[in-house]
Short mmCIF file of C-alpha atoms (C1' of nucleotides) in Angstrom, two decimals:
data_model
loop_
_atom_site.label_atom_id
_atom_site.label_comp_id
_atom_site.label_asym_id
_atom_site.label_seq_id
_atom_site.Cartn_x
_atom_site.Cartn_y
_atom_site.Cartn_z
CA UNK A 277 -11.79 -59.41 -22.76
CA UNK A 278 -14.79 -58.11 -24.59
CA UNK A 279 -15.37 -58.59 -28.28
CA UNK A 280 -15.11 -54.88 -28.82
CA UNK A 281 -11.52 -54.93 -27.66
CA UNK A 282 -10.59 -57.78 -29.95
CA UNK A 283 -12.51 -56.99 -33.10
CA UNK A 284 -10.95 -54.53 -35.52
CA UNK A 285 -12.40 -51.25 -34.32
CA UNK A 286 -11.90 -48.44 -36.76
CA UNK A 287 -13.15 -44.93 -37.15
CA UNK A 288 -15.21 -46.06 -40.05
CA UNK A 289 -17.65 -43.80 -41.79
CA UNK A 290 -17.71 -41.55 -38.74
CA UNK A 291 -19.42 -44.32 -36.90
CA UNK A 292 -16.79 -45.80 -34.67
CA UNK A 293 -16.13 -43.34 -31.86
CA UNK A 294 -13.49 -45.32 -29.98
CA UNK A 295 -10.46 -47.11 -31.38
CA UNK A 296 -9.33 -50.21 -29.51
CA UNK A 297 -6.37 -48.33 -28.13
CA UNK A 298 -8.53 -45.51 -26.88
CA UNK A 299 -10.99 -47.94 -25.39
CA UNK A 300 -8.33 -49.76 -23.44
CA UNK A 301 -6.98 -46.46 -22.16
CA UNK A 302 -10.42 -45.54 -21.01
CA UNK A 303 -10.65 -48.85 -19.25
CA UNK A 304 -8.38 -47.41 -16.60
CA UNK A 305 -11.14 -44.95 -15.84
CA UNK A 306 -13.91 -47.45 -15.75
CA UNK A 307 -15.83 -47.80 -12.57
CA UNK A 308 -17.64 -51.01 -13.28
CA UNK A 309 -19.65 -52.96 -15.73
CA UNK A 310 -23.38 -52.82 -16.28
CA UNK A 311 -25.49 -55.65 -17.60
CA UNK A 312 -29.03 -55.05 -18.74
CA UNK A 313 -31.82 -57.41 -19.70
CA UNK A 314 -34.07 -56.48 -22.65
CA UNK A 315 -36.41 -53.69 -21.60
CA UNK A 316 -34.25 -52.57 -18.68
CA UNK A 317 -33.48 -48.89 -18.37
CA UNK A 318 -29.93 -47.52 -18.14
CA UNK A 319 -31.07 -44.02 -17.21
CA UNK A 320 -34.27 -42.00 -17.39
CA UNK A 321 -34.63 -38.65 -19.06
CA UNK A 322 -34.18 -35.92 -16.50
CA UNK A 323 -31.91 -38.08 -14.36
CA UNK A 324 -28.81 -36.33 -13.14
CA UNK A 325 -26.55 -39.30 -13.62
CA UNK A 326 -23.11 -39.54 -12.06
CA UNK A 327 -22.03 -41.91 -14.81
CA UNK A 328 -21.64 -42.30 -18.52
CA UNK A 329 -21.07 -45.46 -20.47
CA UNK A 330 -19.68 -47.15 -23.52
CA UNK A 331 -21.69 -49.98 -25.00
CA UNK A 332 -19.79 -53.22 -25.40
CA UNK A 333 -22.42 -55.76 -26.38
CA UNK A 334 -26.06 -55.73 -27.35
CA UNK A 335 -28.25 -52.96 -28.66
CA UNK A 336 -30.59 -50.38 -27.22
CA UNK A 337 -32.44 -47.18 -27.97
CA UNK A 338 -32.43 -43.65 -26.65
CA UNK A 339 -35.97 -42.30 -26.51
CA UNK A 340 -37.62 -39.01 -25.62
CA UNK A 341 -41.16 -39.02 -24.30
CA UNK A 342 -43.65 -36.30 -25.17
CA UNK A 343 -46.52 -35.02 -23.07
CA UNK A 344 -49.10 -36.69 -25.29
CA UNK A 345 -47.51 -40.08 -24.67
CA UNK A 346 -45.72 -40.30 -28.03
CA UNK A 347 -42.19 -41.64 -28.18
CA UNK A 348 -39.33 -40.41 -30.32
CA UNK A 349 -36.33 -42.67 -30.70
CA UNK A 350 -33.47 -40.20 -30.86
CA UNK A 351 -30.73 -42.68 -31.59
CA UNK A 352 -29.88 -46.34 -31.53
CA UNK A 353 -27.20 -47.66 -29.20
CA UNK A 354 -24.70 -50.01 -30.78
CA UNK A 355 -21.46 -51.59 -29.54
CA UNK A 356 -18.77 -48.92 -29.40
CA UNK A 357 -21.17 -46.05 -28.78
CA UNK A 358 -20.68 -43.63 -25.92
CA UNK A 359 -23.93 -43.16 -24.01
CA UNK A 360 -24.89 -40.56 -21.48
CA UNK A 361 -21.91 -38.26 -21.88
CA UNK A 362 -24.35 -35.57 -22.92
CA UNK A 363 -26.43 -36.30 -19.84
CA UNK A 364 -23.39 -36.07 -17.58
CA UNK A 365 -22.40 -32.70 -18.93
CA UNK A 366 -25.55 -30.85 -19.86
CA UNK A 367 -27.30 -31.26 -16.55
CA UNK A 368 -29.71 -34.12 -16.82
CA UNK A 369 -30.31 -36.74 -19.44
CA UNK A 370 -32.32 -35.55 -22.42
CA UNK A 371 -33.45 -39.04 -23.23
CA UNK A 372 -34.10 -42.42 -21.68
CA UNK A 373 -31.74 -45.27 -22.56
CA UNK A 374 -33.37 -48.69 -22.80
CA UNK A 375 -31.85 -52.02 -23.74
CA UNK A 376 -33.51 -53.82 -26.63
CA UNK A 377 -31.40 -56.93 -26.25
CA UNK A 378 -29.17 -58.12 -23.40
CA UNK A 379 -26.49 -55.44 -23.08
CA UNK A 380 -23.10 -55.09 -21.52
CA UNK A 381 -21.79 -51.59 -20.89
CA UNK A 382 -18.69 -50.14 -19.36
CA UNK A 383 -19.38 -47.49 -16.74
CA UNK A 384 -17.35 -44.34 -16.06
CA UNK A 385 -17.68 -41.75 -13.37
CA UNK A 386 -18.52 -38.26 -14.43
CA UNK A 387 -16.48 -37.07 -11.44
CA UNK A 388 -13.29 -38.45 -12.89
CA UNK A 389 -13.97 -36.86 -16.26
CA UNK A 390 -12.31 -33.68 -15.12
CA UNK A 391 -9.32 -35.67 -13.97
CA UNK A 392 -9.15 -37.18 -17.44
CA UNK A 393 -9.19 -33.72 -18.98
CA UNK A 394 -6.23 -32.69 -16.85
CA UNK A 395 -4.15 -35.81 -17.18
CA UNK A 396 -4.73 -36.63 -20.81
CA UNK A 397 -5.60 -33.80 -23.19
CA UNK A 398 -5.53 -36.18 -26.14
CA UNK A 399 -8.25 -38.31 -24.65
CA UNK A 400 -10.21 -35.23 -23.72
CA UNK A 401 -9.89 -34.11 -27.30
CA UNK A 402 -11.16 -37.51 -28.41
CA UNK A 403 -14.20 -37.11 -26.20
CA UNK A 404 -15.05 -33.79 -27.78
CA UNK A 405 -14.49 -35.46 -31.12
CA UNK A 406 -17.03 -38.10 -30.20
CA UNK A 407 -19.58 -35.47 -29.29
CA UNK A 408 -18.94 -33.80 -32.63
CA UNK A 409 -19.51 -37.04 -34.50
CA UNK A 410 -22.73 -37.58 -32.63
CA UNK A 411 -23.78 -34.08 -33.56
CA UNK A 412 -23.00 -34.84 -37.19
CA UNK A 413 -25.22 -37.88 -37.10
CA UNK A 414 -28.10 -36.09 -35.38
CA UNK A 415 -27.92 -33.46 -38.10
CA UNK A 416 -28.36 -36.11 -40.74
CA UNK A 417 -31.30 -37.52 -38.83
CA UNK A 418 -32.90 -34.09 -38.72
CA UNK A 419 -32.54 -33.76 -42.47
CA UNK A 420 -34.09 -37.18 -42.92
CA UNK A 421 -37.09 -36.47 -40.69
CA UNK A 422 -37.60 -33.03 -42.15
CA UNK A 423 -37.25 -33.63 -45.86
CA UNK A 424 -37.64 -37.28 -46.82
CA UNK A 425 -40.75 -39.38 -47.32
CA UNK A 426 -41.42 -42.71 -45.64
CA UNK A 427 -39.64 -44.88 -48.23
CA UNK A 428 -36.54 -42.73 -48.19
CA UNK A 429 -36.45 -42.63 -44.40
CA UNK A 430 -36.65 -46.37 -43.99
CA UNK A 431 -34.10 -47.04 -46.75
CA UNK A 432 -31.76 -44.52 -45.14
CA UNK A 433 -32.15 -46.05 -41.71
CA UNK A 434 -31.56 -49.60 -42.88
CA UNK A 435 -28.41 -48.58 -44.71
CA UNK A 436 -27.06 -46.60 -41.77
CA UNK A 437 -27.76 -49.44 -39.39
CA UNK A 438 -26.18 -52.02 -41.65
CA UNK A 439 -23.05 -49.97 -42.25
CA UNK A 440 -22.70 -49.14 -38.59
CA UNK A 441 -23.03 -52.73 -37.47
CA UNK A 442 -20.75 -54.20 -40.10
CA UNK A 443 -18.16 -51.53 -39.26
CA UNK A 444 -17.81 -53.09 -35.81
CA UNK A 445 -17.50 -56.56 -37.29
CA UNK A 446 -20.96 -57.83 -36.48
CA UNK A 447 -21.74 -58.94 -40.04
CA UNK A 448 -21.98 -62.70 -40.48
CA UNK A 449 -20.72 -64.75 -43.41
CA UNK A 450 -24.12 -64.51 -45.06
CA UNK A 451 -23.88 -60.74 -44.82
CA UNK A 452 -26.54 -60.34 -42.19
CA UNK A 453 -26.28 -58.24 -39.05
CA UNK A 454 -28.13 -58.61 -35.74
CA UNK A 455 -30.93 -56.10 -35.24
CA UNK A 456 -32.98 -57.11 -32.21
CA UNK A 457 -35.41 -54.17 -32.32
CA UNK A 458 -39.17 -53.99 -32.85
CA UNK A 459 -40.68 -52.34 -35.91
CA UNK A 460 -42.20 -49.96 -33.37
CA UNK A 461 -38.67 -48.72 -32.57
CA UNK A 462 -37.84 -48.01 -36.19
CA UNK A 463 -41.21 -46.32 -36.63
CA UNK A 464 -40.61 -44.07 -33.62
CA UNK A 465 -37.11 -43.29 -34.85
CA UNK A 466 -38.30 -42.22 -38.29
CA UNK A 467 -41.39 -40.40 -37.10
CA UNK A 468 -43.73 -42.79 -38.91
CA UNK A 469 -46.68 -44.83 -37.69
CA UNK A 470 -46.06 -48.48 -36.97
CA UNK A 471 -48.48 -49.50 -39.69
CA UNK A 472 -46.89 -47.40 -42.38
CA UNK A 473 -43.40 -48.48 -41.38
CA UNK A 474 -44.47 -52.05 -41.78
CA UNK A 475 -45.92 -51.44 -45.23
CA UNK A 476 -42.79 -49.58 -46.26
CA UNK A 477 -40.58 -52.42 -45.07
CA UNK A 478 -42.73 -54.76 -47.13
CA UNK A 479 -42.20 -52.67 -50.25
CA UNK A 480 -38.45 -52.60 -49.68
CA UNK A 481 -38.34 -56.36 -49.07
CA UNK A 482 -36.66 -57.14 -52.41
CA UNK A 483 -33.77 -54.85 -51.43
CA UNK A 484 -33.50 -55.57 -47.73
CA UNK A 485 -35.10 -58.06 -45.39
CA UNK A 486 -35.38 -57.77 -41.64
CA UNK A 487 -36.65 -60.91 -39.98
CA UNK A 488 -36.14 -62.66 -36.67
CA UNK A 489 -33.90 -59.91 -35.37
CA UNK A 490 -31.49 -60.03 -38.29
CA UNK A 491 -31.06 -57.65 -41.22
CA UNK A 492 -29.92 -58.58 -44.74
CA UNK A 493 -29.14 -56.01 -47.39
CA UNK A 494 -29.36 -57.51 -50.86
CA UNK A 495 -29.10 -54.38 -52.98
CA UNK A 496 -27.27 -51.61 -51.19
CA UNK A 497 -26.92 -49.51 -54.33
CA UNK A 498 -30.65 -49.43 -54.96
CA UNK A 499 -31.27 -48.60 -51.32
CA UNK A 500 -28.78 -45.73 -51.44
CA UNK A 501 -30.45 -44.53 -54.62
CA UNK A 502 -33.79 -44.43 -52.83
CA UNK A 503 -32.41 -42.92 -49.64
CA UNK A 504 -30.82 -40.07 -51.60
CA UNK A 505 -28.22 -39.31 -48.99
CA UNK A 506 -27.31 -35.68 -48.76
CA UNK A 507 -25.05 -34.14 -51.33
CA UNK A 508 -21.81 -32.77 -49.93
CA UNK A 509 -22.01 -29.62 -52.01
CA UNK A 510 -24.86 -27.20 -52.42
CA UNK A 511 -26.42 -27.36 -55.89
CA UNK A 512 -25.42 -23.91 -57.04
CA UNK A 513 -21.79 -24.39 -56.15
CA UNK A 514 -19.37 -25.40 -58.94
CA UNK A 515 -18.16 -28.99 -58.45
CA UNK A 516 -14.53 -28.09 -57.79
CA UNK B 54 -15.80 -4.31 -27.46
CA UNK B 55 -18.68 -6.28 -28.83
CA UNK B 56 -22.13 -6.30 -27.28
CA UNK B 57 -21.75 -9.95 -26.43
CA UNK B 58 -18.85 -9.17 -24.17
CA UNK B 59 -20.72 -6.47 -22.36
CA UNK B 60 -24.19 -7.89 -22.09
CA UNK B 61 -24.90 -10.27 -19.23
CA UNK B 62 -24.08 -13.62 -20.80
CA UNK B 63 -25.31 -16.49 -18.74
CA UNK B 64 -25.73 -20.19 -19.21
CA UNK B 65 -29.43 -19.67 -19.40
CA UNK B 66 -31.82 -22.45 -20.25
CA UNK B 67 -28.96 -24.43 -21.76
CA UNK B 68 -28.84 -21.86 -24.47
CA UNK B 69 -25.88 -19.71 -23.63
CA UNK B 70 -22.75 -21.74 -24.31
CA UNK B 71 -20.17 -19.14 -23.34
CA UNK B 72 -20.06 -16.98 -20.26
CA UNK B 73 -18.48 -13.56 -20.66
CA UNK B 74 -15.45 -14.72 -18.73
CA UNK B 75 -15.03 -17.75 -20.91
CA UNK B 76 -15.49 -15.71 -24.01
CA UNK B 77 -12.80 -13.25 -23.03
CA UNK B 78 -10.46 -16.12 -22.23
CA UNK B 79 -11.11 -17.56 -25.66
CA UNK B 80 -10.32 -14.19 -27.14
CA UNK B 81 -6.67 -14.93 -26.51
CA UNK B 82 -7.01 -17.79 -28.96
CA UNK B 83 -8.84 -15.85 -31.58
CA UNK B 84 -7.24 -15.56 -34.97
CA UNK B 85 -9.35 -12.82 -36.41
CA UNK B 86 -12.79 -11.49 -36.95
CA UNK B 87 -15.15 -12.35 -39.78
CA UNK B 88 -17.85 -10.08 -41.11
CA UNK B 89 -20.53 -11.42 -43.38
CA UNK B 90 -23.19 -9.71 -45.43
CA UNK B 91 -26.67 -11.28 -45.63
CA UNK B 92 -26.51 -14.33 -47.87
CA UNK B 93 -22.76 -14.76 -47.53
CA UNK B 94 -21.44 -18.21 -46.68
CA UNK B 95 -19.18 -18.88 -43.72
CA UNK B 96 -18.37 -22.42 -44.80
CA UNK B 97 -19.82 -24.99 -47.18
CA UNK B 98 -20.83 -28.49 -46.23
CA UNK B 99 -17.97 -30.82 -46.99
CA UNK B 100 -15.37 -28.12 -46.47
CA UNK B 101 -12.42 -29.16 -44.36
CA UNK B 102 -12.17 -25.91 -42.51
CA UNK B 103 -9.14 -24.89 -40.49
CA UNK B 104 -11.31 -22.63 -38.34
CA UNK B 105 -14.26 -22.54 -36.05
CA UNK B 106 -16.17 -19.52 -34.84
CA UNK B 107 -18.29 -17.92 -32.20
CA UNK B 108 -21.07 -15.64 -33.36
CA UNK B 109 -20.98 -12.15 -31.88
CA UNK B 110 -23.64 -10.25 -33.82
CA UNK B 111 -26.31 -11.03 -36.35
CA UNK B 112 -28.05 -14.26 -37.18
CA UNK B 113 -27.61 -17.04 -39.65
CA UNK B 114 -28.64 -20.59 -40.48
CA UNK B 115 -26.91 -23.94 -40.82
CA UNK B 116 -28.41 -25.86 -43.72
CA UNK B 117 -27.94 -29.30 -45.25
CA UNK B 118 -28.67 -29.77 -48.94
CA UNK B 119 -30.22 -32.94 -50.30
CA UNK B 120 -29.72 -34.48 -53.71
CA UNK B 121 -33.22 -33.53 -54.82
CA UNK B 122 -32.49 -29.88 -54.14
CA UNK B 123 -34.40 -29.69 -50.87
CA UNK B 124 -32.91 -27.77 -47.96
CA UNK B 125 -33.00 -28.66 -44.30
CA UNK B 126 -32.17 -25.95 -41.81
CA UNK B 127 -30.38 -27.88 -39.07
CA UNK B 128 -29.99 -25.04 -36.64
CA UNK B 129 -30.14 -21.29 -36.32
CA UNK B 130 -27.03 -19.30 -35.47
CA UNK B 131 -27.48 -16.70 -32.75
CA UNK B 132 -25.04 -14.46 -30.88
CA UNK B 133 -23.06 -16.58 -28.45
CA UNK B 134 -23.26 -19.77 -30.50
CA UNK B 135 -20.20 -21.77 -31.38
CA UNK B 136 -20.22 -22.62 -35.07
CA UNK B 137 -18.15 -25.11 -37.00
CA UNK B 138 -16.53 -26.88 -34.07
CA UNK B 139 -18.17 -30.04 -35.27
CA UNK B 140 -16.80 -29.39 -38.75
CA UNK B 141 -13.32 -28.84 -37.40
CA UNK B 142 -13.31 -32.10 -35.50
CA UNK B 143 -15.39 -34.56 -37.45
CA UNK B 144 -13.60 -34.14 -40.75
CA UNK B 145 -15.59 -31.81 -42.92
CA UNK B 146 -18.56 -29.64 -42.25
CA UNK B 147 -21.88 -31.43 -42.22
CA UNK B 148 -23.77 -28.30 -43.06
CA UNK B 149 -23.41 -24.96 -44.79
CA UNK B 150 -23.43 -21.84 -42.62
CA UNK B 151 -25.07 -18.79 -44.19
CA UNK B 152 -25.64 -15.35 -42.75
CA UNK B 153 -29.25 -14.17 -42.75
CA UNK B 154 -28.38 -10.71 -41.51
CA UNK B 155 -25.06 -8.88 -41.31
CA UNK B 156 -22.92 -10.99 -38.98
CA UNK B 157 -19.78 -10.56 -36.94
CA UNK B 158 -17.98 -13.70 -35.84
CA UNK B 159 -14.83 -14.42 -33.93
CA UNK B 160 -12.52 -16.88 -35.66
CA UNK B 161 -10.36 -19.54 -33.98
CA UNK B 162 -7.81 -21.88 -35.45
CA UNK B 163 -8.51 -25.55 -35.22
CA UNK B 164 -4.74 -26.05 -34.99
CA UNK B 165 -4.57 -24.27 -31.69
CA UNK B 166 -7.46 -26.25 -30.28
CA UNK B 167 -5.08 -28.96 -29.16
CA UNK B 168 -2.95 -26.36 -27.49
CA UNK B 169 -6.02 -25.19 -25.62
CA UNK B 170 -6.73 -28.71 -24.48
CA UNK B 171 -3.24 -28.99 -23.05
CA UNK B 172 -3.00 -25.58 -21.42
CA UNK B 173 -6.49 -25.24 -20.06
CA UNK B 174 -8.40 -28.40 -19.22
CA UNK B 175 -11.27 -26.36 -17.81
CA UNK B 176 -11.80 -24.61 -21.11
CA UNK B 177 -11.49 -27.86 -22.95
CA UNK B 178 -14.13 -29.26 -20.64
CA UNK B 179 -16.32 -26.27 -21.46
CA UNK B 180 -15.97 -27.00 -25.15
CA UNK B 181 -17.12 -30.57 -24.69
CA UNK B 182 -19.92 -29.16 -22.59
CA UNK B 183 -20.94 -26.94 -25.49
CA UNK B 184 -21.01 -29.87 -27.84
CA UNK B 185 -23.18 -31.75 -25.34
CA UNK B 186 -25.62 -28.86 -25.13
CA UNK B 187 -25.82 -28.71 -28.90
CA UNK B 188 -26.53 -32.43 -28.92
CA UNK B 189 -29.29 -31.90 -26.38
CA UNK B 190 -30.89 -29.31 -28.59
CA UNK B 191 -30.64 -31.40 -31.75
CA UNK B 192 -32.34 -34.22 -29.88
CA UNK B 193 -35.25 -31.95 -29.07
CA UNK B 194 -35.44 -30.90 -32.69
CA UNK B 195 -35.58 -34.54 -33.76
CA UNK B 196 -38.47 -35.16 -31.39
CA UNK B 197 -40.25 -32.12 -32.79
CA UNK B 198 -39.83 -33.12 -36.42
CA UNK B 199 -40.70 -36.72 -35.73
CA UNK B 200 -43.73 -36.44 -33.50
CA UNK B 201 -45.37 -33.02 -33.65
CA UNK B 202 -47.77 -31.55 -36.18
CA UNK B 203 -47.32 -28.25 -37.96
CA UNK B 204 -48.91 -26.05 -35.30
CA UNK B 205 -46.90 -27.61 -32.51
CA UNK B 206 -43.68 -27.33 -34.48
CA UNK B 207 -44.09 -23.65 -35.23
CA UNK B 208 -45.17 -22.82 -31.69
CA UNK B 209 -42.17 -24.72 -30.35
CA UNK B 210 -39.77 -22.96 -32.69
CA UNK B 211 -41.08 -19.48 -31.91
CA UNK B 212 -40.78 -20.10 -28.20
CA UNK B 213 -37.28 -21.51 -28.47
CA UNK B 214 -36.15 -18.62 -30.61
CA UNK B 215 -37.67 -16.04 -28.33
CA UNK B 216 -36.18 -17.53 -25.18
CA UNK B 217 -32.79 -17.93 -26.80
CA UNK B 218 -32.66 -14.37 -28.03
CA UNK B 219 -33.93 -12.76 -24.86
CA UNK B 220 -31.42 -14.82 -22.88
CA UNK B 221 -28.63 -12.92 -24.61
CA UNK B 222 -30.31 -9.63 -23.91
CA UNK B 223 -31.65 -8.90 -27.35
CA UNK B 224 -35.22 -8.30 -26.19
CA UNK B 225 -36.36 -4.69 -26.53
CA UNK B 226 -38.51 -2.74 -24.11
CA UNK B 227 -41.60 -3.74 -26.03
CA UNK B 228 -40.63 -7.38 -25.58
CA UNK B 229 -39.74 -7.99 -29.18
CA UNK B 230 -36.62 -9.70 -30.44
CA UNK B 231 -34.92 -9.35 -33.82
CA UNK B 232 -35.50 -12.29 -36.17
CA UNK B 233 -34.22 -11.37 -39.63
CA UNK B 234 -35.05 -14.70 -41.29
CA UNK B 235 -37.42 -15.57 -44.11
CA UNK B 236 -40.47 -17.76 -43.56
CA UNK B 237 -38.73 -20.09 -45.96
CA UNK B 238 -36.00 -20.63 -43.33
CA UNK B 239 -38.48 -21.53 -40.60
CA UNK B 240 -40.29 -23.81 -43.01
CA UNK B 241 -37.08 -25.63 -43.94
CA UNK B 242 -36.14 -25.89 -40.26
CA UNK B 243 -39.46 -27.47 -39.29
CA UNK B 244 -39.76 -29.70 -42.36
CA UNK B 245 -42.90 -27.94 -43.55
CA UNK B 246 -43.79 -26.33 -46.86
CA UNK B 247 -43.50 -22.59 -47.10
CA UNK B 248 -47.21 -22.26 -47.75
CA UNK B 249 -48.26 -24.30 -44.78
CA UNK B 250 -45.79 -22.55 -42.50
CA UNK B 251 -47.31 -19.25 -43.51
CA UNK B 252 -50.85 -20.45 -42.79
CA UNK B 253 -49.75 -21.82 -39.44
CA UNK B 254 -48.10 -18.53 -38.52
CA UNK B 255 -51.34 -16.80 -39.43
CA UNK B 256 -53.31 -19.06 -37.10
CA UNK B 257 -50.85 -18.39 -34.26
CA UNK B 258 -50.94 -14.65 -34.89
CA UNK B 259 -53.01 -13.91 -31.77
CA UNK B 260 -50.27 -15.54 -29.66
CA UNK B 261 -47.17 -14.44 -31.50
CA UNK B 262 -46.50 -12.05 -34.33
CA UNK B 263 -43.45 -12.04 -36.59
CA UNK B 264 -43.27 -9.03 -38.87
CA UNK B 265 -40.56 -6.91 -40.39
CA UNK B 266 -37.83 -9.10 -38.95
CA UNK B 267 -39.03 -8.81 -35.37
CA UNK B 268 -40.83 -11.34 -33.18
CA UNK B 269 -43.34 -10.55 -30.44
CA UNK B 270 -44.70 -13.19 -28.07
CA UNK B 271 -47.98 -12.08 -26.54
CA UNK B 272 -49.05 -15.30 -24.87
CA UNK B 273 -46.12 -17.53 -24.02
CA UNK B 274 -48.21 -19.81 -21.84
CA UNK B 275 -50.65 -20.63 -24.58
CA UNK B 276 -47.79 -21.21 -26.99
CA UNK B 277 -46.10 -23.60 -24.58
CA UNK B 278 -49.41 -25.36 -24.13
CA UNK B 279 -49.64 -25.88 -27.88
CA UNK B 280 -46.00 -26.82 -28.30
CA UNK B 281 -46.30 -29.51 -25.63
CA UNK B 282 -42.64 -29.56 -24.80
CA UNK B 283 -41.36 -32.94 -23.85
CA UNK B 284 -42.04 -34.32 -20.41
CA UNK B 285 -38.97 -34.99 -18.33
CA UNK B 286 -40.26 -38.29 -17.08
CA UNK B 287 -41.68 -41.22 -19.01
CA UNK B 288 -45.40 -41.61 -18.46
CA UNK B 289 -45.30 -44.94 -16.63
CA UNK B 290 -42.73 -43.76 -14.15
CA UNK B 291 -43.86 -42.60 -10.71
CA UNK B 292 -43.40 -38.84 -10.30
CA UNK B 293 -40.61 -38.96 -7.76
"C1'" DC C 270 -43.12 2.37 -63.63
"C1'" DG C 271 -41.85 -2.38 -63.85
"C1'" DC C 272 -39.46 -5.98 -61.75
"C1'" DG C 273 -38.33 -9.51 -58.29
"C1'" DG C 274 -38.44 -11.42 -53.67
"C1'" DG C 275 -41.17 -12.19 -49.90
"C1'" DT C 276 -45.75 -12.98 -48.12
"C1'" DT C 277 -50.75 -14.25 -48.30
"C1'" DT C 278 -54.77 -16.94 -49.63
"C1'" DG C 279 -57.72 -20.39 -52.15
"C1'" DA C 280 -58.40 -25.03 -54.52
"C1'" DT C 281 -57.02 -29.62 -55.19
"C1'" DC C 282 -54.60 -33.96 -54.36
"C1'" DC C 283 -52.09 -37.58 -52.11
"C1'" DC C 284 -49.06 -39.59 -48.57
"C1'" DA C 285 -49.29 -41.34 -44.37
"C1'" DG C 286 -52.11 -41.65 -39.94
"C1'" DT C 287 -55.92 -44.08 -37.88
"C1'" DC C 288 -59.10 -47.78 -37.20
"C1'" DA C 289 -60.01 -52.47 -37.43
"C1'" DA C 290 -59.19 -57.31 -38.41
"C1'" DG C 291 -56.56 -61.09 -38.82
"C1'" DT C 292 -52.21 -64.02 -38.69
"C1'" DC C 293 -48.21 -66.05 -36.68
"C1'" DC C 294 -45.71 -67.45 -32.80
"C1'" DC C 295 -44.42 -68.48 -28.34
"C1'" DG C 296 -45.14 -69.28 -23.37
"C1'" DT C 297 -48.51 -70.81 -19.78
"C1'" DG C 298 -51.70 -73.50 -17.65
"C1'" DG C 299 -55.77 -76.64 -17.68
"C1'" DC D 214 -51.88 -82.50 -25.40
"C1'" DC D 215 -54.42 -78.61 -26.70
"C1'" DA D 216 -56.76 -74.18 -25.30
"C1'" DC D 217 -55.88 -69.77 -24.29
"C1'" DG D 218 -53.68 -65.18 -24.24
"C1'" DG D 219 -50.64 -61.70 -25.38
"C1'" DG D 220 -47.15 -59.52 -28.28
"C1'" DA D 221 -45.28 -58.70 -32.74
"C1'" DC D 222 -46.26 -58.44 -37.40
"C1'" DT D 223 -49.45 -57.96 -41.59
"C1'" DT D 224 -53.11 -56.25 -44.47
"C1'" DG D 225 -57.22 -53.57 -46.01
"C1'" DA D 226 -60.46 -49.46 -45.85
"C1'" DC D 227 -61.09 -44.81 -44.72
"C1'" DT D 228 -59.71 -40.09 -43.53
"C1'" DG D 229 -57.22 -35.86 -42.99
"C1'" DG D 230 -53.12 -32.85 -42.56
"C1'" DG D 231 -50.08 -30.90 -45.19
"C1'" DA D 232 -47.92 -30.71 -50.01
"C1'" DT D 233 -48.62 -28.77 -54.39
"C1'" DC D 234 -50.35 -25.66 -57.77
"C1'" DA D 235 -51.83 -21.15 -58.86
"C1'" DA D 236 -52.68 -16.42 -58.35
"C1'" DA D 237 -52.63 -12.23 -55.96
"C1'" DC D 238 -50.59 -8.73 -53.03
"C1'" DC D 239 -47.13 -5.81 -51.00
"C1'" DC D 240 -43.33 -3.72 -50.78
"C1'" DG D 241 -38.33 -1.65 -51.86
"C1'" DC D 242 -35.46 -0.66 -55.71
"C1'" DG D 243 -33.36 0.33 -60.21
#
DNA sequence: CGCGGGTTTGATCCCAGTCAAGTCCCGTGG
DNA sequence: CCACGGGACTTGACTGGGATCAAACCCGCG
C-alpha cells in the first residue's frame, strides 16, 4: 500500500491527475513497479517505450536536450503524476525522464491502453482529462518563460511547486515540503543561468527558503504578488 | 464540402491531428459550424465552454493574458487543429482563441464527448492521441523559449509554421504558404519584443521572407541549421 | 488628404549571461 | 586523523543581447 493510495488525493488546483479511486482501478492494469535511484533514467527522449507510468514516491524531471548541449527541464515529476503517456501515444518520447531522488513508479503497458479504452470509457475519458490538464500547465509555463523576468519566474515556480506538493499531502507540520532537486534543475526549467537563479533565490529568501532539499514558503501572498499569475480575463473585457 | 475534407490530410510530422476519415466520422458529432471574422473571439480564457472545435479554414492564435497587460501567444491555430478540447475538459479555457483571418470551424458539444468515448473507443483513443501530440509540441515550444536566442526562435517558428501549413496542402506552386498574422503575434509567441522580432526577420530575409500575409522559405536547410532543433538523444548517450 | 495600424530603423539602457573565484560539505583514502 | 577532491552553492566583475524609447515610413481607407 503506497502512500499515494492512503493520503487524501484530490483534484486540487488542477494538479492532482488521479483520485485514489481512479488510481486503484488503474492498479488492475499495472504491469509492475519501477524503482529508480537518483540520476537513473526512466526513458530517453526518442525512445519508443511500450510503457507509461504513474509516479508514487520521489521526484524527478523531464528534460529535453538541444544540439548545443543545453538542457531544458520541461516539467517536474511529482507523486501522482502520469509520465510517458505522451511518449506512448505520440510515437517516441519527447523528453528524457530522470529521477532526482529515489523514486517508485507504477508501470502500465501501452498495449493494454486500447483495452482500457474499450472496457472503461470513463477511465479513458479520465486519461484524456489528464492530458488536458498537462496541456494547461505547459501553457502556463510557456507564458512564464515568454513574458516574465527572472524574479517572477522563480517566484512562480516556487509557488507552483509548493502548492503541488502540499496538495498531495507532502507538507510537514512546519509547512515545509521536500524538494530534492539541484538549483541547476530549477534554472534549466525557467530558462535562466544557474548563477542568476541562485542570485534570484537569494533575493527571495525572506519570502521563501529552499535548503537541504526542503522548501519553506513564509509569505505566499507576497510571492504571488511578484509572480503575477495570469489574469483569467483579458484586460479589455468587462469583469462580468 | 470543406477543403480540409478534400485535401490529402495525413498525420504528417506529428502536425496533422485528424485524418480525413476521422474528420468525417467526427462530422456525425458536429453541432454546427462557426464563422469568425478577423479579430473575433472564439472563446475567452476562463470561459467554461460547452463546445470544442476543429479548425477548417483560416488561421488564429491562442493567447494568455498576464496581469501586467502582456500577451503570450501559446499556439497558432491552423486548419486541422483541434481547439478548446483542453478547455472543455480541464474546467475553463486556459487561453483566449482569436481569429487572425476569416475562419471556419466545426463545433462539437462537450456533452456528447462522453457518448463518443462509449460508442467509439478508437475515436476516443485518437482524441487522447491528439492531446498527446499537442503536449509534444508545447514541450518543444518550452525548450525554444527557455534555451534559444532570438534568431534561433524565429528560424524555428518559421520552419514549424511552413511545414505545418504545407502538410495540409496550403503551399502554392511558388512554394509560399498563407500566414495572415501580425509580427506582433510572432513576437508574443516567441517571447520577444516586436522591434527585435522585426530586426531578426530582416536578418533572416535571405533565407525566408514573410510579406503581405504570405511566407516563402528559400533555404530550409540553413534555417534548420540556425534553429538547431532538439537532438533526439542526450549527448552522453551512445548513438545506438 | 489625413488618419491609424502595421512595419522599419536608429540610439540608448539594463537584465541576465558569462567568467572567475571562493566557500561549504561530504566521502575517500593516505 | 587530516589531506584531498569533487559537487553544489555563493558572490563579484564584466559584457552583450534584447528591451525600450523614439521617429519615420508605407500603405489602405474614410
